[in-house]
Amino acid sequence: LMSFDEEHEMLHRIETDPGFVEDKEFTRDDAKKLYVLLRHEQQRSEVYQTNLSRKMQKIKADLDLRTEEVETLQRTLKLEQEAHLDERTSMMRERDFKNHAQEERIRDSLGELLYAKPSSAGNATYELDTVMVSYIKPGNFRYNLAFRIDNHTAVQELRESACRYWGISADEYVLKTMASNKCQDELLVKE
């Protein structure tokens, strides 16, 4: 029998120079030993390959399991993000609806106050009337706005209030009557 070092030396020489076996003359015992050695190395390689194949299958199965877990977590995260987004969108829509409803109630209440004439308290008479001011934009867009005036409201004051409401310069606009006559700023609206 060969020692481990001799076996190793022989296998190394065969791997590096396969012609070594052909050039050397072997006795029957040496050939038998070489055959046993090569057969043993072949079996060892097959066992190693089988073990390696099993290990790779285990790793692949573990990888598949972890990949599935990651994909499940990603889907769950995406669903939670979408649910959170849907919830936020719903809350914003509800808030906008409530704000719109509140604005409508305020507008209705102010409209009622604007067009209602107050009852006179005691002997003092306080007259309040409503006028309609129209703002005509280029392109024939007409916007109407109702104003409450009293006996002391000046045309200039009404023009400045209307321009301030629409966010335009009072110096660039004038008030006209229904007959398209220009109103003088010094006059009172009721004159």
PDB file of C-alpha atoms in Angstrom:
ATOM      1  CA  LEU A   1       0.000   0.000   0.000  1.00  0.00           C
ATOM      2  CA  MET A   2       1.056   3.531  -0.690  1.00  0.00           C
ATOM      3  CA  SER A   3       1.286   6.140   2.006  1.00  0.00           C
ATOM      4  CA  PHE A   4      -0.905   9.206   1.895  1.00  0.00           C
ATOM      5  CA  ASP A   5       1.985  11.334   0.689  1.00  0.00           C
ATOM      6  CA  GLU A   6       2.782   8.840  -2.067  1.00  0.00           C
ATOM      7  CA  GLU A   7      -0.859   8.764  -3.165  1.00  0.00           C
ATOM      8  CA  HIS A   8      -0.997  12.513  -3.182  1.00  0.00           C
ATOM      9  CA  GLU A   9       2.264  12.753  -5.141  1.00  0.00           C
ATOM     10  CA  MET A  10       1.010  10.203  -7.694  1.00  0.00           C
ATOM     11  CA  LEU A  11      -2.349  11.986  -8.193  1.00  0.00           C
ATOM     12  CA  HIS A  12      -0.642  15.335  -8.541  1.00  0.00           C
ATOM     13  CA  ARG A  13       1.719  13.998 -11.214  1.00  0.00           C
ATOM     14  CA  ILE A  14      -1.176  12.406 -13.117  1.00  0.00           C
ATOM     15  CA  GLU A  15      -3.190  15.667 -12.994  1.00  0.00           C
ATOM     16  CA  THR A  16      -0.283  17.809 -14.189  1.00  0.00           C
ATOM     17  CA  ASP A  17       1.097  15.345 -16.761  1.00  0.00           C
ATOM     18  CA  PRO A  18      -1.379  12.670 -17.903  1.00  0.00           C
ATOM     19  CA  GLY A  19       1.339  11.233 -20.215  1.00  0.00           C
ATOM     20  CA  PHE A  20       3.270  10.237 -17.092  1.00  0.00           C
ATOM     21  CA  VAL A  21       1.192   7.047 -16.828  1.00  0.00           C
ATOM     22  CA  GLU A  22       1.861   6.083 -20.447  1.00  0.00           C
ATOM     23  CA  ASP A  23       5.624   6.683 -20.234  1.00  0.00           C
ATOM     24  CA  LYS A  24       6.153   4.698 -17.065  1.00  0.00           C
ATOM     25  CA  GLU A  25       6.229   0.948 -16.937  1.00  0.00           C
ATOM     26  CA  PHE A  26       4.222  -0.443 -14.096  1.00  0.00           C
ATOM     27  CA  THR A  27       4.385  -3.819 -12.480  1.00  0.00           C
ATOM     28  CA  ARG A  28       1.149  -5.630 -11.997  1.00  0.00           C
ATOM     29  CA  ASP A  29       1.069  -4.645  -8.312  1.00  0.00           C
ATOM     30  CA  ASP A  30       1.865  -0.988  -9.120  1.00  0.00           C
ATOM     31  CA  ALA A  31      -0.871  -0.907 -11.774  1.00  0.00           C
ATOM     32  CA  LYS A  32      -3.320  -2.451  -9.345  1.00  0.00           C
ATOM     33  CA  LYS A  33      -2.396   0.130  -6.710  1.00  0.00           C
ATOM     34  CA  LEU A  34      -2.767   2.912  -9.253  1.00  0.00           C
ATOM     35  CA  TYR A  35      -6.179   1.560 -10.300  1.00  0.00           C
ATOM     36  CA  VAL A  36      -7.314   1.368  -6.656  1.00  0.00           C
ATOM     37  CA  LEU A  37      -6.000   4.859  -6.038  1.00  0.00           C
ATOM     38  CA  LEU A  38      -7.772   6.306  -9.082  1.00  0.00           C
ATOM     39  CA  ARG A  39     -10.974   4.432  -8.256  1.00  0.00           C
ATOM     40  CA  HIS A  40     -10.819   5.681  -4.674  1.00  0.00           C
ATOM     41  CA  GLU A  41     -10.264   9.251  -5.926  1.00  0.00           C
ATOM     42  CA  GLN A  42     -13.224   8.884  -8.308  1.00  0.00           C
ATOM     43  CA  GLN A  43     -15.509   7.665  -5.496  1.00  0.00           C
ATOM     44  CA  ARG A  44     -14.325  10.469  -3.244  1.00  0.00           C
ATOM     45  CA  SER A  45     -15.038  13.006  -6.017  1.00  0.00           C
ATOM     46  CA  GLU A  46     -18.528  11.527  -6.581  1.00  0.00           C
ATOM     47  CA  VAL A  47     -19.319  11.717  -2.860  1.00  0.00           C
ATOM     48  CA  TYR A  48     -17.999  15.276  -2.766  1.00  0.00           C
ATOM     49  CA  GLN A  49     -20.072  16.201  -5.819  1.00  0.00           C
ATOM     50  CA  THR A  50     -23.208  14.581  -4.313  1.00  0.00           C
ATOM     51  CA  ASN A  51     -22.690  16.452  -1.039  1.00  0.00           C
ATOM     52  CA  LEU A  52     -22.083  19.687  -2.896  1.00  0.00           C
ATOM     53  CA  SER A  53     -25.221  19.141  -4.986  1.00  0.00           C
ATOM     54  CA  ARG A  54     -27.302  18.539  -1.836  1.00  0.00           C
ATOM     55  CA  LYS A  55     -25.872  21.618  -0.202  1.00  0.00           C
ATOM     56  CA  MET A  56     -26.689  23.704  -3.290  1.00  0.00           C
ATOM     57  CA  GLN A  57     -30.260  22.351  -3.294  1.00  0.00           C
ATOM     58  CA  LYS A  58     -30.627  23.316   0.368  1.00  0.00           C
ATOM     59  CA  ILE A  59     -29.239  26.776  -0.291  1.00  0.00           C
ATOM     60  CA  LYS A  60     -31.521  27.189  -3.312  1.00  0.00           C
ATOM     61  CA  ALA A  61     -34.562  26.084  -1.289  1.00  0.00           C
ATOM     62  CA  ASP A  62     -33.589  28.500   1.499  1.00  0.00           C
ATOM     63  CA  LEU A  63     -33.066  31.284  -1.037  1.00  0.00           C
ATOM     64  CA  ASP A  64     -36.466  30.582  -2.634  1.00  0.00           C
ATOM     65  CA  LEU A  65     -38.108  30.698   0.806  1.00  0.00           C
ATOM     66  CA  ARG A  66     -36.407  33.979   1.695  1.00  0.00           C
ATOM     67  CA  THR A  67     -37.233  35.448  -1.709  1.00  0.00           C
ATOM     68  CA  GLU A  68     -40.879  34.546  -1.175  1.00  0.00           C
ATOM     69  CA  GLU A  69     -40.790  36.151   2.291  1.00  0.00           C
ATOM     70  CA  VAL A  70     -39.259  39.334   0.874  1.00  0.00           C
ATOM     71  CA  GLU A  71     -41.847  39.485  -1.921  1.00  0.00           C
ATOM     72  CA  THR A  72     -44.638  38.946   0.620  1.00  0.00           C
ATOM     73  CA  LEU A  73     -43.264  41.746   2.799  1.00  0.00           C
ATOM     74  CA  GLN A  74     -42.967  44.034  -0.224  1.00  0.00           C
ATOM     75  CA  ARG A  75     -46.568  43.333  -1.230  1.00  0.00           C
ATOM     76  CA  THR A  76     -47.734  43.928   2.346  1.00  0.00           C
ATOM     77  CA  LEU A  77     -45.780  47.187   2.537  1.00  0.00           C
ATOM     78  CA  LYS A  78     -47.198  48.339  -0.790  1.00  0.00           C
ATOM     79  CA  LEU A  79     -50.753  47.531   0.318  1.00  0.00           C
ATOM     80  CA  GLU A  80     -50.246  49.401   3.591  1.00  0.00           C
ATOM     81  CA  GLN A  81     -48.834  52.414   1.747  1.00  0.00           C
ATOM     82  CA  GLU A  82     -51.770  52.396  -0.660  1.00  0.00           C
ATOM     83  CA  ALA A  83     -54.210  52.051   2.255  1.00  0.00           C
ATOM     84  CA  HIS A  84     -52.520  54.974   4.002  1.00  0.00           C
ATOM     85  CA  LEU A  85     -52.671  57.025   0.804  1.00  0.00           C
ATOM     86  CA  ASP A  86     -56.341  56.104   0.289  1.00  0.00           C
ATOM     87  CA  GLU A  87     -57.087  57.057   3.886  1.00  0.00           C
ATOM     88  CA  ARG A  88     -55.309  60.385   3.511  1.00  0.00           C
ATOM     89  CA  THR A  89     -57.101  61.072   0.222  1.00  0.00           C
ATOM     90  CA  SER A  90     -60.422  60.214   1.821  1.00  0.00           C
ATOM     91  CA  MET A  91     -59.724  62.484   4.785  1.00  0.00           C
ATOM     92  CA  MET A  92     -58.728  65.340   2.479  1.00  0.00           C
ATOM     93  CA  ARG A  93     -61.849  64.825   0.371  1.00  0.00           C
ATOM     94  CA  GLU A  94     -64.013  64.796   3.518  1.00  0.00           C
ATOM     95  CA  ARG A  95     -62.279  67.929   4.849  1.00  0.00           C
ATOM     96  CA  ASP A  96     -62.770  69.701   1.491  1.00  0.00           C
ATOM     97  CA  PHE A  97     -66.434  68.691   1.482  1.00  0.00           C
ATOM     98  CA  LYS A  98     -66.897  70.033   5.034  1.00  0.00           C
ATOM     99  CA  ASN A  99     -65.067  73.257   4.178  1.00  0.00           C
ATOM    100  CA  HIS A 100     -67.187  73.714   1.071  1.00  0.00           C
ATOM    101  CA  ALA A 101     -70.390  73.083   3.042  1.00  0.00           C
ATOM    102  CA  GLN A 102     -69.282  75.536   5.729  1.00  0.00           C
ATOM    103  CA  GLU A 103     -68.434  78.170   3.115  1.00  0.00           C
ATOM    104  CA  GLU A 104     -71.859  77.690   1.548  1.00  0.00           C
ATOM    105  CA  ARG A 105     -73.566  78.135   4.939  1.00  0.00           C
ATOM    106  CA  ILE A 106     -71.508  81.272   5.606  1.00  0.00           C
ATOM    107  CA  ARG A 107     -72.266  82.620   2.142  1.00  0.00           C
ATOM    108  CA  ASP A 108     -75.991  81.919   2.599  1.00  0.00           C
ATOM    109  CA  SER A 109     -76.030  83.566   6.026  1.00  0.00           C
ATOM    110  CA  LEU A 110     -74.146  86.600   4.765  1.00  0.00           C
ATOM    111  CA  GLY A 111     -76.437  86.787   1.740  1.00  0.00           C
ATOM    112  CA  GLU A 112     -79.478  86.835   3.996  1.00  0.00           C
ATOM    113  CA  LEU A 113     -77.907  89.574   6.126  1.00  0.00           C
ATOM    114  CA  LEU A 114     -76.824  91.510   3.080  1.00  0.00           C
ATOM    115  CA  TYR A 115     -80.241  91.659   1.448  1.00  0.00           C
ATOM    116  CA  ALA A 116     -82.330  92.024   4.625  1.00  0.00           C
ATOM    117  CA  LYS A 117     -83.146  95.527   5.738  1.00  0.00           C
ATOM    118  CA  PRO A 118     -82.733  95.970   9.469  1.00  0.00           C
ATOM    119  CA  SER A 119     -85.764  96.990  11.472  1.00  0.00           C
ATOM    120  CA  SER A 120     -85.597 100.520  12.784  1.00  0.00           C
ATOM    121  CA  ALA A 121     -84.811 100.653  16.484  1.00  0.00           C
ATOM    122  CA  GLY A 122     -86.858 103.237  18.360  1.00  0.00           C
ATOM    123  CA  ASN A 123     -87.250 106.622  16.742  1.00  0.00           C
ATOM    124  CA  ALA A 124     -83.870 106.631  14.988  1.00  0.00           C
ATOM    125  CA  THR A 125     -84.126 105.714  11.358  1.00  0.00           C
ATOM    126  CA  TYR A 126     -81.175 104.075   9.772  1.00  0.00           C
ATOM    127  CA  GLU A 127     -81.681 103.285   6.134  1.00  0.00           C
ATOM    128  CA  LEU A 128     -79.577 100.662   4.473  1.00  0.00           C
ATOM    129  CA  ASP A 129     -79.893  99.736   0.823  1.00  0.00           C
ATOM    130  CA  THR A 130     -78.199  97.249  -1.459  1.00  0.00           C
ATOM    131  CA  VAL A 131     -76.506  98.040  -4.790  1.00  0.00           C
ATOM    132  CA  MET A 132     -75.139  95.659  -7.385  1.00  0.00           C
ATOM    133  CA  VAL A 133     -71.622  96.286  -8.717  1.00  0.00           C
ATOM    134  CA  SER A 134     -70.566  94.418 -11.875  1.00  0.00           C
ATOM    135  CA  TYR A 135     -66.973  93.772 -12.864  1.00  0.00           C
ATOM    136  CA  ILE A 136     -66.600  93.078 -16.574  1.00  0.00           C
ATOM    137  CA  LYS A 137     -63.389  91.344 -17.599  1.00  0.00           C
ATOM    138  CA  PRO A 138     -62.098  91.378 -21.175  1.00  0.00           C
ATOM    139  CA  GLY A 139     -63.818  88.641 -23.114  1.00  0.00           C
ATOM    140  CA  ASN A 140     -67.272  89.623 -21.805  1.00  0.00           C
ATOM    141  CA  PHE A 141     -66.988  87.864 -18.451  1.00  0.00           C
ATOM    142  CA  ARG A 142     -69.274  89.583 -15.970  1.00  0.00           C
ATOM    143  CA  TYR A 143     -69.011  89.200 -12.195  1.00  0.00           C
ATOM    144  CA  ASN A 144     -71.627  90.684  -9.891  1.00  0.00           C
ATOM    145  CA  LEU A 145     -71.201  91.712  -6.263  1.00  0.00           C
ATOM    146  CA  ALA A 146     -73.845  93.117  -3.918  1.00  0.00           C
ATOM    147  CA  PHE A 147     -72.921  95.942  -1.526  1.00  0.00           C
ATOM    148  CA  ARG A 148     -74.908  97.423   1.328  1.00  0.00           C
ATOM    149  CA  ILE A 149     -74.821 101.184   1.472  1.00  0.00           C
ATOM    150  CA  ASP A 150     -76.218 103.826   3.775  1.00  0.00           C
ATOM    151  CA  ASN A 151     -77.010 107.524   3.262  1.00  0.00           C
ATOM    152  CA  HIS A 152     -73.352 108.501   3.787  1.00  0.00           C
ATOM    153  CA  THR A 153     -71.610 106.044   1.413  1.00  0.00           C
ATOM    154  CA  ALA A 154     -69.539 107.843  -1.229  1.00  0.00           C
ATOM    155  CA  VAL A 155     -69.026 106.587  -4.802  1.00  0.00           C
ATOM    156  CA  GLN A 156     -65.257 106.582  -4.260  1.00  0.00           C
ATOM    157  CA  GLU A 157     -65.635 104.414  -1.127  1.00  0.00           C
ATOM    158  CA  LEU A 158     -67.855 101.942  -3.009  1.00  0.00           C
ATOM    159  CA  ARG A 159     -65.407 101.800  -5.968  1.00  0.00           C
ATOM    160  CA  GLU A 160     -62.413 101.199  -3.690  1.00  0.00           C
ATOM    161  CA  SER A 161     -64.243  98.461  -1.745  1.00  0.00           C
ATOM    162  CA  ALA A 162     -65.297  96.673  -4.943  1.00  0.00           C
ATOM    163  CA  CYS A 163     -61.780  96.873  -6.443  1.00  0.00           C
ATOM    164  CA  ARG A 164     -60.249  95.637  -3.194  1.00  0.00           C
ATOM    165  CA  TYR A 165     -62.663  92.645  -3.262  1.00  0.00           C
ATOM    166  CA  TRP A 166     -61.612  91.663  -6.803  1.00  0.00           C
ATOM    167  CA  GLY A 167     -57.937  92.391  -6.145  1.00  0.00           C
ATOM    168  CA  ILE A 168     -57.556  95.092  -8.775  1.00  0.00           C
ATOM    169  CA  SER A 169     -56.299  98.689  -8.649  1.00  0.00           C
ATOM    170  CA  ALA A 170     -59.023 101.243  -7.878  1.00  0.00           C
ATOM    171  CA  ASP A 171     -57.182 103.841  -9.980  1.00  0.00           C
ATOM    172  CA  GLU A 172     -57.742 101.854 -13.184  1.00  0.00           C
ATOM    173  CA  TYR A 173     -61.533 101.413 -12.882  1.00  0.00           C
ATOM    174  CA  VAL A 174     -64.634 103.616 -12.670  1.00  0.00           C
ATOM    175  CA  LEU A 175     -68.210 103.074 -11.539  1.00  0.00           C
ATOM    176  CA  LYS A 176     -70.977 103.598 -14.063  1.00  0.00           C
ATOM    177  CA  THR A 177     -74.739 103.719 -13.677  1.00  0.00           C
ATOM    178  CA  MET A 178     -77.098 101.321 -15.427  1.00  0.00           C
ATOM    179  CA  ALA A 179     -77.312 103.905 -18.219  1.00  0.00           C
ATOM    180  CA  SER A 180     -73.464 103.717 -18.606  1.00  0.00           C
ATOM    181  CA  ASN A 181     -72.925 107.197 -17.153  1.00  0.00           C
ATOM    182  CA  LYS A 182     -69.725 107.710 -15.171  1.00  0.00           C
ATOM    183  CA  CYS A 183     -70.241 108.383 -11.444  1.00  0.00           C
ATOM    184  CA  GLN A 184     -68.243 111.212  -9.837  1.00  0.00           C
ATOM    185  CA  ASP A 185     -66.170 110.094  -6.807  1.00  0.00           C
ATOM    186  CA  GLU A 186     -67.304 113.055  -4.675  1.00  0.00           C
ATOM    187  CA  LEU A 187     -70.996 112.170  -4.905  1.00  0.00           C
ATOM    188  CA  LEU A 188     -72.883 109.976  -2.497  1.00  0.00           C
ATOM    189  CA  VAL A 189     -74.199 106.743  -3.927  1.00  0.00           C
ATOM    190  CA  LYS A 190     -77.823 107.598  -3.103  1.00  0.00           C
ATOM    191  CA  GLU A 191     -77.715 110.952  -4.923  1.00  0.00           C
TER     192      GLU A 191
END
